[in-house]
Short mmCIF file of C-alpha atoms in Angstrom, two decimals:
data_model
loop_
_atom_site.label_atom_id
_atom_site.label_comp_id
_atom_site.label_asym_id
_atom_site.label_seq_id
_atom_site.Cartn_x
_atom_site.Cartn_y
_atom_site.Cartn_z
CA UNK E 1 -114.39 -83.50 18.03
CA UNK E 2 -111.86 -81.11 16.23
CA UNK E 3 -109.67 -79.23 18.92
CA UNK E 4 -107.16 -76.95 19.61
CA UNK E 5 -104.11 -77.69 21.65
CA UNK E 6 -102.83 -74.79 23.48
CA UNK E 7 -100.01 -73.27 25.05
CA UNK E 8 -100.48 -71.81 28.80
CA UNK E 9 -98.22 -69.77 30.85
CA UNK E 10 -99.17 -67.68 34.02
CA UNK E 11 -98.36 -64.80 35.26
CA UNK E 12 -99.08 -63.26 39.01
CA UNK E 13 -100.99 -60.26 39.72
CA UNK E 14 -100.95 -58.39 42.91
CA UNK E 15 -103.96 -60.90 44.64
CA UNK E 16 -103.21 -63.85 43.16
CA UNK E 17 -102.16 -66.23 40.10
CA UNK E 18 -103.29 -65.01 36.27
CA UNK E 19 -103.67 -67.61 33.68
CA UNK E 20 -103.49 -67.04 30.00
CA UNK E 21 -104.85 -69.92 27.77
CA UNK E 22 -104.65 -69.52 23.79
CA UNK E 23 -108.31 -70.16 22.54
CA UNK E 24 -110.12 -71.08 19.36
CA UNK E 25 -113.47 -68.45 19.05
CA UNK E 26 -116.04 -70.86 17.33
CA UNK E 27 -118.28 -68.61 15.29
CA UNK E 28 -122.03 -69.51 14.15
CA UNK E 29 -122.20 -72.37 17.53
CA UNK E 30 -125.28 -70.82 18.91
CA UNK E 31 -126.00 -72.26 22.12
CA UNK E 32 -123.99 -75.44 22.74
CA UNK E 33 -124.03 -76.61 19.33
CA UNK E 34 -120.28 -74.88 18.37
CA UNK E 35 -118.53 -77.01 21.37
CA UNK E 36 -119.08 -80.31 19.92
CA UNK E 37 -116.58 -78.92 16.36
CA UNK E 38 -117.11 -79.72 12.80
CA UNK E 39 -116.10 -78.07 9.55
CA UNK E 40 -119.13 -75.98 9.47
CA UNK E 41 -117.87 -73.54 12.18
CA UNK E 42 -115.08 -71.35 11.37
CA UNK E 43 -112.14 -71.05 14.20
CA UNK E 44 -110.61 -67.97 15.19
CA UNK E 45 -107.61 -67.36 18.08
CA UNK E 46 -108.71 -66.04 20.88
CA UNK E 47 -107.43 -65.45 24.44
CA UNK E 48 -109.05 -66.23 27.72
CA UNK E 49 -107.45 -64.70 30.76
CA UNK E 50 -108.01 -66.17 34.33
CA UNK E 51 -107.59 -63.00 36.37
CA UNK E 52 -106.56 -64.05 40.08
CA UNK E 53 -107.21 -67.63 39.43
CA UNK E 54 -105.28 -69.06 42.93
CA UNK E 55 -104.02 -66.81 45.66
CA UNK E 56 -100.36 -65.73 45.94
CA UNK E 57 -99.51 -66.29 49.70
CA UNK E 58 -96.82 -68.84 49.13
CA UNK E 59 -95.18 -67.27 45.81
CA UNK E 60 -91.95 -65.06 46.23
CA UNK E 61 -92.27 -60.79 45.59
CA UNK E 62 -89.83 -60.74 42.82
CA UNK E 63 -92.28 -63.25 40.77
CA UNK E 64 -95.31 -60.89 40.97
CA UNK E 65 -96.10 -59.60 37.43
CA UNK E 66 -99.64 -59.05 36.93
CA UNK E 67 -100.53 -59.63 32.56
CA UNK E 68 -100.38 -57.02 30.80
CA UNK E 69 -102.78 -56.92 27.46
CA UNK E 70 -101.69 -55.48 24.50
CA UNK E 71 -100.74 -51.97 24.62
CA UNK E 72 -102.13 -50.78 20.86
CA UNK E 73 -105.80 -51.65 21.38
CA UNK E 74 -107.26 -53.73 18.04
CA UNK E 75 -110.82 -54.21 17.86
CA UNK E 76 -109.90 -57.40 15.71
CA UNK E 77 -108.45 -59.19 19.41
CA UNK E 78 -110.84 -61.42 21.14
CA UNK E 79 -109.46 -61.40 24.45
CA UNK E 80 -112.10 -62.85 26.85
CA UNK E 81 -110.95 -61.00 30.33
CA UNK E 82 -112.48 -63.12 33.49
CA UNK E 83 -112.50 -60.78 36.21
CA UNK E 84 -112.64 -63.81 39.43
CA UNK E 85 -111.29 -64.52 42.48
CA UNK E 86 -113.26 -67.34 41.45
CA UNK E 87 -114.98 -67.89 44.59
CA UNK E 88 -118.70 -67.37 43.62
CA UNK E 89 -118.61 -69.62 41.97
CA UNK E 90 -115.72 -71.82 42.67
CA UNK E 91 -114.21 -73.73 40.43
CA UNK E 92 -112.82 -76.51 41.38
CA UNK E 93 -108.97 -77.83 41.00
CA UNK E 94 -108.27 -74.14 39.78
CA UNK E 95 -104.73 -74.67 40.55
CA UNK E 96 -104.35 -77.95 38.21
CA UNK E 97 -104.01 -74.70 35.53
CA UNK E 98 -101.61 -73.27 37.20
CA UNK E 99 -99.20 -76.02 36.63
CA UNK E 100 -99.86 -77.83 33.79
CA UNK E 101 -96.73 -76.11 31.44
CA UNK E 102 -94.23 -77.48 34.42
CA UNK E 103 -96.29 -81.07 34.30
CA UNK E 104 -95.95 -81.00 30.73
CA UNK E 105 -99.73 -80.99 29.75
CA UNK E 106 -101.82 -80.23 27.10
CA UNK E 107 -104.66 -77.59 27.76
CA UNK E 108 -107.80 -77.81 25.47
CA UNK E 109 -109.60 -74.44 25.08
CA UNK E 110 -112.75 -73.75 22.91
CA UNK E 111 -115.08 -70.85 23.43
CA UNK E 112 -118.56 -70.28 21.53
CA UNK E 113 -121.89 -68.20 21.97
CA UNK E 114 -124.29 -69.22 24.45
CA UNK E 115 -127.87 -68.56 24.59
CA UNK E 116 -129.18 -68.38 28.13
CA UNK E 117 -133.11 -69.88 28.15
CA UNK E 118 -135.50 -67.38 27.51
CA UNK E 119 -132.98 -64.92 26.18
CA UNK E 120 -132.50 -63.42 22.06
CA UNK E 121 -129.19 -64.46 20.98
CA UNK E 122 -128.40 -61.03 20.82
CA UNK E 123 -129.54 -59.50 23.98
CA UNK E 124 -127.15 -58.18 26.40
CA UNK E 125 -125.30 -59.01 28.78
CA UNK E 126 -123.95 -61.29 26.01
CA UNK E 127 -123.37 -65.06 27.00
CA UNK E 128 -120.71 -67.61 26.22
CA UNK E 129 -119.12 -70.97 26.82
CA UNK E 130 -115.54 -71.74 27.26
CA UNK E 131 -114.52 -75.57 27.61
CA UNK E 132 -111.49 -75.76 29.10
CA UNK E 133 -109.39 -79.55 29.22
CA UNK E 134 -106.80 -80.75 30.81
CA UNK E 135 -105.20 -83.23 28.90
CA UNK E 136 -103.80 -86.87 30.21
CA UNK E 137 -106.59 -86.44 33.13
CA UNK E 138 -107.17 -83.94 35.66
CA UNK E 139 -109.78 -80.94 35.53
CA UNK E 140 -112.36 -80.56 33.00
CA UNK E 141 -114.69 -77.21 33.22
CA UNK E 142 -117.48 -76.13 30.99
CA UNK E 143 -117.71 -72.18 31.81
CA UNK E 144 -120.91 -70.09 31.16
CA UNK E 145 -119.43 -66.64 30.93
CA UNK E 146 -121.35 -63.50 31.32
CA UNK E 147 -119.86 -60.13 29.82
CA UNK E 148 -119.45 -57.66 32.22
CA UNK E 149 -120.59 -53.56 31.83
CA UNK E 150 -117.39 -52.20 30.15
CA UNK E 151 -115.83 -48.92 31.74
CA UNK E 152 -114.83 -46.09 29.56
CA UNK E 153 -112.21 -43.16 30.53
CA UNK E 154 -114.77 -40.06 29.50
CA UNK E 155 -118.60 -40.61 30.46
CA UNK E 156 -119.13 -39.25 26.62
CA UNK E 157 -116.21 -41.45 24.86
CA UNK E 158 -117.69 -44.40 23.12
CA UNK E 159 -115.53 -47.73 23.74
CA UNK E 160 -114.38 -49.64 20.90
CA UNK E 161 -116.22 -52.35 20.05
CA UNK E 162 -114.95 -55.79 19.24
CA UNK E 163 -115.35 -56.36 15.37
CA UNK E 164 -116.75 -59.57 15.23
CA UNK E 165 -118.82 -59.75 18.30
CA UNK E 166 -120.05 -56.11 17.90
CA UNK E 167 -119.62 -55.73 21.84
CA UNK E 168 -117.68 -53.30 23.66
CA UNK E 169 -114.14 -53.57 24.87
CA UNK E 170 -112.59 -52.63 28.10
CA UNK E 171 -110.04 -49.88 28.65
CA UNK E 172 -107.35 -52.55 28.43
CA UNK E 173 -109.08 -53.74 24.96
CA UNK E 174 -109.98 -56.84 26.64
CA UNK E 175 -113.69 -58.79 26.94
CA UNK E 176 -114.59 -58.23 30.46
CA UNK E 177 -116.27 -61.57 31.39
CA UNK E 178 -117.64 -63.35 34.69
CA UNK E 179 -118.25 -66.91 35.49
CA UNK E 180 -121.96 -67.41 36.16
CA UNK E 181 -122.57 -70.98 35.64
CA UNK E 182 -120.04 -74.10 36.07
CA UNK E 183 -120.03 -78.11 35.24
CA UNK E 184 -117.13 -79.77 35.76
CA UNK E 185 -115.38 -83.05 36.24
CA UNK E 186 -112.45 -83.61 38.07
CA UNK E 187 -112.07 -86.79 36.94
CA UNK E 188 -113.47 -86.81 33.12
CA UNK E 189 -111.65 -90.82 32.13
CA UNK E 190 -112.08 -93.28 34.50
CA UNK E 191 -110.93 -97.28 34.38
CA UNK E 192 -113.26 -99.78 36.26
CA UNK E 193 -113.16 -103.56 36.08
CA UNK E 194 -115.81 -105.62 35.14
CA UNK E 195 -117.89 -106.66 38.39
CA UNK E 196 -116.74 -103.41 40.52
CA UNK E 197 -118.31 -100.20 41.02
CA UNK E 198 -117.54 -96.79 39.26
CA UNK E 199 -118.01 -93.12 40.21
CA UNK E 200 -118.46 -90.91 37.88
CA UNK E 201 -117.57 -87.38 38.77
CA UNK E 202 -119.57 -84.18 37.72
CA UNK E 203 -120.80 -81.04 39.42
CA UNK E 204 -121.82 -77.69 39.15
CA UNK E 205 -121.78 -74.17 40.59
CA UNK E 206 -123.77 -71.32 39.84
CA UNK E 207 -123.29 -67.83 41.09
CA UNK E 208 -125.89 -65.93 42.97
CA UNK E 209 -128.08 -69.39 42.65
CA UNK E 210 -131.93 -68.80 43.94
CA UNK E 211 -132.55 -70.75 47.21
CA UNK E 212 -135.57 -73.78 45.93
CA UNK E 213 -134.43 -73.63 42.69
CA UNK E 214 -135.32 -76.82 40.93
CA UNK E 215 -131.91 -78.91 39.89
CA UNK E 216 -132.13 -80.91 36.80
CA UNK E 217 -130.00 -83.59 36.00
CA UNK E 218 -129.44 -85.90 33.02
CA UNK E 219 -126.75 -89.02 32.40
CA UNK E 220 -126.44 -90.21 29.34
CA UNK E 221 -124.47 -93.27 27.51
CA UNK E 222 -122.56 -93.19 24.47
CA UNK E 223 -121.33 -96.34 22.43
CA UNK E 224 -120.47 -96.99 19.00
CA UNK E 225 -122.98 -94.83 17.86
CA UNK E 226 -125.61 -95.92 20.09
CA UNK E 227 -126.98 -93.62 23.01
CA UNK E 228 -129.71 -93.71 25.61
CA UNK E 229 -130.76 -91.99 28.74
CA UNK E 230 -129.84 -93.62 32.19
CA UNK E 231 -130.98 -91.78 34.89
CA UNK E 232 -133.19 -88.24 34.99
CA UNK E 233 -133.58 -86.24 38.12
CA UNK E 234 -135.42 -82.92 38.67
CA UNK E 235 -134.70 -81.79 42.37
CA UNK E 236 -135.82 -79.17 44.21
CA UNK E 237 -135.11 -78.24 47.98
CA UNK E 238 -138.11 -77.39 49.86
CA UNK E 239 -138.12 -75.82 53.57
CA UNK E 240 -137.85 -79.98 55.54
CA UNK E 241 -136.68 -82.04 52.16
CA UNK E 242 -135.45 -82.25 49.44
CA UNK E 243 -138.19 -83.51 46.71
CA UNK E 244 -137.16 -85.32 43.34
CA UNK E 245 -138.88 -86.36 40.37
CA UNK E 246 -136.54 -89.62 39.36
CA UNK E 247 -135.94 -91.79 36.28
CA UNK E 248 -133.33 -94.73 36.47
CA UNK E 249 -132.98 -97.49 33.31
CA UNK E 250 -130.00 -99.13 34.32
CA UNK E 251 -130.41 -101.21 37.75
CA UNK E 252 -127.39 -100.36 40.55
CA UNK E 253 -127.47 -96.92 39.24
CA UNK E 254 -127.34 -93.55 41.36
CA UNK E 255 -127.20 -90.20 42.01
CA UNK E 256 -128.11 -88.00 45.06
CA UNK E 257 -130.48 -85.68 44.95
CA UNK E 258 -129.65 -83.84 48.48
CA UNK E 259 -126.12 -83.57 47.24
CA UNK E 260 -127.20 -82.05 44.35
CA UNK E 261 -129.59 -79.36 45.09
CA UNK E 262 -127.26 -78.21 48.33
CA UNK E 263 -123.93 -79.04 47.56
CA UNK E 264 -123.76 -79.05 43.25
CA UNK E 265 -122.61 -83.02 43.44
CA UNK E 266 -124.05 -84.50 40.08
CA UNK E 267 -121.91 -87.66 40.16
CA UNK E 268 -123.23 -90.96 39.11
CA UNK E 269 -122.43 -94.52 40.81
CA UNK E 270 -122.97 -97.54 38.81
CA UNK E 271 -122.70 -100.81 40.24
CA UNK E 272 -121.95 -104.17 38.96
CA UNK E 273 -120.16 -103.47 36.05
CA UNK E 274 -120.65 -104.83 32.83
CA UNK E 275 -118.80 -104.58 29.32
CA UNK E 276 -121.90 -102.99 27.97
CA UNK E 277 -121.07 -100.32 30.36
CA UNK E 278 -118.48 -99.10 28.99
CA UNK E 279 -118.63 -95.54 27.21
CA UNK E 280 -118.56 -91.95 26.75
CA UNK E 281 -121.29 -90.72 29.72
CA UNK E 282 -122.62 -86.97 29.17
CA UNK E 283 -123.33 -85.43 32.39
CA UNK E 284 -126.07 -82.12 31.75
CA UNK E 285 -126.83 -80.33 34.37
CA UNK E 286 -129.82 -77.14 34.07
CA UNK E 287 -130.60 -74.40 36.76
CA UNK E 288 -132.27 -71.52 36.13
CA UNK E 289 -131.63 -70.03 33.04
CA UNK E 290 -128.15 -72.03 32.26
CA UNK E 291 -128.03 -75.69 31.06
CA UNK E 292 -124.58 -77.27 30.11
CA UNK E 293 -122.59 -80.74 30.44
CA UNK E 294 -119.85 -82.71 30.89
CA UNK E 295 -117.88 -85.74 29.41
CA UNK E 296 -117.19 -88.69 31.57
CA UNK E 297 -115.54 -91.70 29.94
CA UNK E 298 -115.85 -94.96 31.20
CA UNK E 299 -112.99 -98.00 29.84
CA UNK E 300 -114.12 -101.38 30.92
CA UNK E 301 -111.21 -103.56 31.74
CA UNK E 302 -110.51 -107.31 32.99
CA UNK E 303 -106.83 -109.06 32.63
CA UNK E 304 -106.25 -111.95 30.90
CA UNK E 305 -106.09 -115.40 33.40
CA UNK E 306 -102.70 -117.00 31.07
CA UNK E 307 -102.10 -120.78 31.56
CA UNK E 308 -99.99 -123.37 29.31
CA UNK E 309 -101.35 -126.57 28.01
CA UNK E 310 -99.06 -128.68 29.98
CA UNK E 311 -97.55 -128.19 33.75
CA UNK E 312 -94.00 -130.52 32.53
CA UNK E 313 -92.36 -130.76 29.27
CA UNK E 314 -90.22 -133.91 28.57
CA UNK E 315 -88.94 -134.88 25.24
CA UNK E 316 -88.64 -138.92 25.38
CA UNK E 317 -87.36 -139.17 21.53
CA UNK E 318 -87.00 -136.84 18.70
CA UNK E 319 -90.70 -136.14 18.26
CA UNK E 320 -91.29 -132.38 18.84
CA UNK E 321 -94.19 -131.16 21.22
CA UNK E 322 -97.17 -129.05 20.88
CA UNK E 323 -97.19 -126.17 23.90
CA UNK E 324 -100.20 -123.52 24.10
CA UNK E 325 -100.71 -120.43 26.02
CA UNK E 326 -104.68 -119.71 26.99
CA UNK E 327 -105.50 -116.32 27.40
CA UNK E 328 -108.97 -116.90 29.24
CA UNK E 329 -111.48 -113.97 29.45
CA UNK E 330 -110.22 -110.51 28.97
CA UNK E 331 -111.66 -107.45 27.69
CA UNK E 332 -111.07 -104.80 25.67
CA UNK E 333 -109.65 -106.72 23.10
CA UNK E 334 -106.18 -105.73 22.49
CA UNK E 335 -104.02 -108.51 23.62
CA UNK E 336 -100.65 -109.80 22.73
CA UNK E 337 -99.01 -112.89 23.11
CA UNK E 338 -95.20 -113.49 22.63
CA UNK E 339 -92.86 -116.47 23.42
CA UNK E 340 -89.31 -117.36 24.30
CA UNK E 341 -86.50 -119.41 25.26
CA UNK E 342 -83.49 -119.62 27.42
CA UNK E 343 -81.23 -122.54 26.69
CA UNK E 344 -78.90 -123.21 30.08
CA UNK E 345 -76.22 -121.84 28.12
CA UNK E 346 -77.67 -119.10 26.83
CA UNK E 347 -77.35 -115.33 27.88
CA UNK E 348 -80.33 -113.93 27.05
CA UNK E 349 -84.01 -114.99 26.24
CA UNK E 350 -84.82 -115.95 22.26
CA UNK E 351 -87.97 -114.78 20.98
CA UNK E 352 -90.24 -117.74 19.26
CA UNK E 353 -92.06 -115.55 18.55
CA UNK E 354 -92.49 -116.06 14.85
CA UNK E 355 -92.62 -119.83 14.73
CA UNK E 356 -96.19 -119.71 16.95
CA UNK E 357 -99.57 -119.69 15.64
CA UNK E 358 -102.49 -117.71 17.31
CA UNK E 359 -106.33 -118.84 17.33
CA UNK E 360 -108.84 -116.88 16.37
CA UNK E 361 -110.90 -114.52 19.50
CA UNK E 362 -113.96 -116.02 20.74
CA UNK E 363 -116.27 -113.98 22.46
CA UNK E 364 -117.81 -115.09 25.75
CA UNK E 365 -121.62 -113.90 26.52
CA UNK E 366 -120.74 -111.52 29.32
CA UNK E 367 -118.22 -109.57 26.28
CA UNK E 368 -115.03 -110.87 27.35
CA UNK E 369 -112.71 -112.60 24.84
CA UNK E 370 -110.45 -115.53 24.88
CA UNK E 371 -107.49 -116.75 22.57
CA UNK E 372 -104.76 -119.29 22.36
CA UNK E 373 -101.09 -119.45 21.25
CA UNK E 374 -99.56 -122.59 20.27
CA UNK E 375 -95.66 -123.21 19.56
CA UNK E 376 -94.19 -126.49 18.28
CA UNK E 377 -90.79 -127.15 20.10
CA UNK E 378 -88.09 -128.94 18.82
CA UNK E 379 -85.83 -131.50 21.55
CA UNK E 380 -82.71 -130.38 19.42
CA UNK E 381 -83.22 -126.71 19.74
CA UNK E 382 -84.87 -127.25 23.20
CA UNK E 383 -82.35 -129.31 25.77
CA UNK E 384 -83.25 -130.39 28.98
CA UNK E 385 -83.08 -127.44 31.34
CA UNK E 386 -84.74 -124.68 28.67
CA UNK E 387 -87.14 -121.97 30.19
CA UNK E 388 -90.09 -121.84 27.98
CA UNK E 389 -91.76 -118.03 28.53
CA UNK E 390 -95.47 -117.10 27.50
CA UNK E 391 -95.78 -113.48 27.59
CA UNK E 392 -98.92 -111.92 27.46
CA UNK E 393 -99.17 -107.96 27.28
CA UNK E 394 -103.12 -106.69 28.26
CA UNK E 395 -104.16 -102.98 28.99
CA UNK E 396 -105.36 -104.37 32.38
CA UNK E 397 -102.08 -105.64 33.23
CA UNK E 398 -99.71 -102.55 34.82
CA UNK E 399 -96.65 -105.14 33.19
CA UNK E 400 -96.69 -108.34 31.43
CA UNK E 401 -97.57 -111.17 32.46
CA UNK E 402 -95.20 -114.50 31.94
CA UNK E 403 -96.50 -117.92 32.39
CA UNK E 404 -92.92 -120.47 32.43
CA UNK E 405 -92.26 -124.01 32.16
CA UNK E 406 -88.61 -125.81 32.06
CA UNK E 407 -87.87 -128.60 29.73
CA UNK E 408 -87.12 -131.86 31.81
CA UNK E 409 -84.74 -134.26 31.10
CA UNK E 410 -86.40 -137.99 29.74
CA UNK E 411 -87.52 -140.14 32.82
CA UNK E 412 -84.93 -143.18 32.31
CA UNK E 413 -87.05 -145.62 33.96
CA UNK E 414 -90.20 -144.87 31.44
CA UNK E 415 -87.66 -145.02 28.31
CA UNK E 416 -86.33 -148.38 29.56
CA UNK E 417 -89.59 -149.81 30.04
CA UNK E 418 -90.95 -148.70 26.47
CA UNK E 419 -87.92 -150.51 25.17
CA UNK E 420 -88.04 -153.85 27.16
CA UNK E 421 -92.01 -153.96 26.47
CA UNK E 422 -92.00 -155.83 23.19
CA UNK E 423 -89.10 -158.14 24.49
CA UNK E 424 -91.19 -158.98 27.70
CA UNK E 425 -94.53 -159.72 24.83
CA UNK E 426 -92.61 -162.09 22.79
CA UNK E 427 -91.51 -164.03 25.93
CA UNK E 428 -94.63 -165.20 26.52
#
C-alpha cells in the first residue's frame, strides 16, 4: 500500500486542541477502493484539520492559538475542515495525535471519496474517507466524513467552490466536514505466542446511530496471498436481547454480539494459537448506510529452546572436538547463531564466528523451525579454563540468548589408565 508520511503540529483554539495533518487527496477511489493505493490513482496534498480535537483545561493561556487557514482563499486548496468536539462520535485515543511530533512518530494520512449505500456518487452532502495511522503502534481510525452546509457572508454571494471537488468552500476557504461514521483500532499490530490467546482490537462509532439497527460484522485473514472469512455476525438489539445471525470457521474464535450492537466493540479473540494464524486480519464493520474496516496484524512468535551437544568439554590429546548449538523449535524464521571464546587470559570475548558451520532449517508440522551450529575447537587455541559462548539472537527473545560451557582440564587418572592399558594386556 503506497503512503504518505506526514508532518503534524497542533495548535490550540479557544475550546480545545486543533490538529493539522498534511494529507494525500486520492482522486478516482470511489468508495473504498482509493484507500488500499496503487499507481492508478493520482495523489494530491491536502489538509485535514481536527478542530477541538482534546480539551484545553490543563494547557497554559499564553499557548492558546486557534489555526488560522490561509488568508488569500484558492479554490485549488483542499483543506478538509472537521468541525468536532468529537464527542458524537468519539473517537477514541484522540489525544495519541496530539503528541505524536514530541514522541517522534510518523502520522499516515490518506483521504478518498466515499459512496454512502444507496447514495449517487455525486449527491450531496458529499462523503469521504480519511485513514489516519499512527506509526510504530498506537491509534488507527478510518473516518467517514460528511461535508457540512457551507455559510456564505451575503445570502445572494455564491461561495467559491473547490476546483476539483466542485463543492463549496467555507468563509475561511476550508471543507467544512463532520465525522459520521468511525472504525478504529487502538491496537492495529499485535505479537502473540504460539499456544496463547490474542485480542484483536476494533470498534466503531456512528453518530446519531438508529436504536435496533442491525450491526454487521466481518473478520477476515490475510496470508501470503491467501484470504478467507473467519467469523460473520449480523446483530441486531431487540427490546429483551440482543439477536445474531453467526458464522465462525476457525474453532476458539469470538466476538460479542451484545458488545457490539450497544457498546461499538468489534474485537475478535482467538484462542489456541497456531502459526497458520498468523496475518494481516481486516476488521469491516456496516451500519446503516456506512460500511468501512480496519487492519489488525497478527505476528506469531515462539523463542528458540538453545542447548550444546555436550554438558563438559575436555581435550585428553591433541585431537580437536566437535561442539553444536541446537536451536529447537522457533518461529518466524529469522534466527541467528554466533559463537565465541574467552581464553583465561584474555580481555574480551573472540568471535568464532566464521570457523562454524550452520545446518540447513527443518520445519516441524506445527510450522516451527529448528537448526544447528557446529564449531570444531582446537586444544591449542582452546586451554583449559576457556568459556565457550553460543549466542542465539530470535525476534521472540527481548536479548540474546547465550548457552556456555568451560573447557576442563584432562582427567589425569583416565590419561594414566589409557596409557598403562596395553602394558597391563601384554602382562598377561
Amino acid at each position: 500500500m503506497f503512503t504518505i508520511l506526514v508532518f503534524l503540529w497542533m495548535v490550540y483554539g479557544l475550546e480545545g486542541a486543533d490538529v493539522v495533518l498534511s494529507c494525500s487527496l486520492i482522486e478516482d477511489g470511489g468508495g473504498m477502493g482509493g484507500m488500499m493505493g496503487g499507481a492508478m490513482f493520482k495523489r494530491s496534498a491536502s489538509t485535514l484539520v481536527f478542530r477541538d480535537l482534546v480539551g484545553n483545561d490543563d494547557l497554559s493561556p499564553e499557548l492558546v492559538t486557534p489555526y488560522n487557514p490561509p488568508e488569500t482563499h484558492n479554490a485549488d486548496d483542499l483543506i478538509f475542515e472537521l468541525t468536532c468536539k468529537c464527542t458524537d462520535p468519539e473517537i477514541p485515543n484522540a489525544d495519541l495525535l496530539l503528541h505524536a511530533d514530541c514522541n517522534e512518530k510518523e502520522v499516515v494520512c490518506e483521504i478518498s471519496r466515499y459512496v454512502p449505500r444507496g447514495a449517487e456518487l455525486d449527491s450531496l452532502p458529499a462523503h469521504f474517507i480519511g485513514s489516519v495511522q499512527l506509526e510504530g503502534g498506537g491509534i488507527s481510525l478510518t473516518l467517514v466524513l460528511q461535508t457540512l452546509h457551507s455559510e456564505t457572508t451575503q445570502s445572494d454571494t455564491h461561495p467559491l467552490m473547490q476546483s476539483k471537488l466542485n463543492l463549496p468552500l467555507s468563509q475561511s476557504g476550508t471543507l467544512l466536514t463532520e465525522v459520521v461514521f468511525v472504525v478504529f483500532s487502538r491496537v492495529p499490530s499485535i505479537v502473540a505466542p504460539i499456544g496463547g490467546d490474542v485480542l484483536l482490537d476494533c470498534g466503531f462509532r456512528q453518530k446519531n446511530s438508529i436504536p435496533g439497527q442491525d450491526v454487521a460484522l466481518e473478520w477476515r485473514i490475510q496470508h501470503r496471498g491467501n484470504g478467507r472469512k473467519i467469523l460473520d455476525i449480523k446483530a441486531r438489539e431487540t427490546e429483551t436481547d440482543v439477536g445474531q445471525d453467526l458464522f465462525v470457521d476457525r474453532e476458539g474464535t469470538s466476538a460479542e454480539a451484545d458488545l457490539l450492537v450497544r457498546d461499538g466493540n468489534a474485537s475478535l479473540t482467538l484462542k489456541r494459537l497456531k502459526v497458520t494464524d498468523e496475518g494481516t486480519y481486516i476488521c469491516t464493520v456496516g451500519s446503516g448506510e456506512f460500511q468501512t474496516q480496519q487492519i489488525v496484524q497478527l505476528l506469531i512468535t515462539q523463542p528458540p529452546r538453545i542447548a550444546l551437544s555436550e554438558e563438559k568439554l575436555i581435550f585428553q590429546d591433541s585431537t580437536p572436538q566437535k561442539l553444536s548449538c541446537h536451536c529447537h523449535r522457533y518461529y518466524p524464521l529469522d534466527v541467528q547463531v554466533e559463537w565465541f571464546s574467552q581464553a583465561p587470559s584474555e580481555e574480551e570475548p573472540v568471535s568464532l564466528s566464521k570457523e562454524s558451520s550452520l545446518s540447513s532449517h527443518r520445519q516441524h508440522n506445527d510450522g516451527t523451525y529448528s537448526l544447528s551450529s557446529h564449531l570444531t575447537l582446537r586444544p591449542d587455541k582452546n586451554p583449559p579454563g576457556t568459556v565457550i559462548t553460543c549466542r542465539v539472537s530470535h525476534p521472540a527473545l527481548e536479548t540474546p540468548s547465550d548457552a556456555t560451557l568451560t573447557v576442563d582440564k584432562p582427567n589425569p587418572g583416565k590419561r594414566f589408565f589409557c596409557v598403562r592399558l596395553p602394558m597391563m594386556f601384554s602382562q598377561i
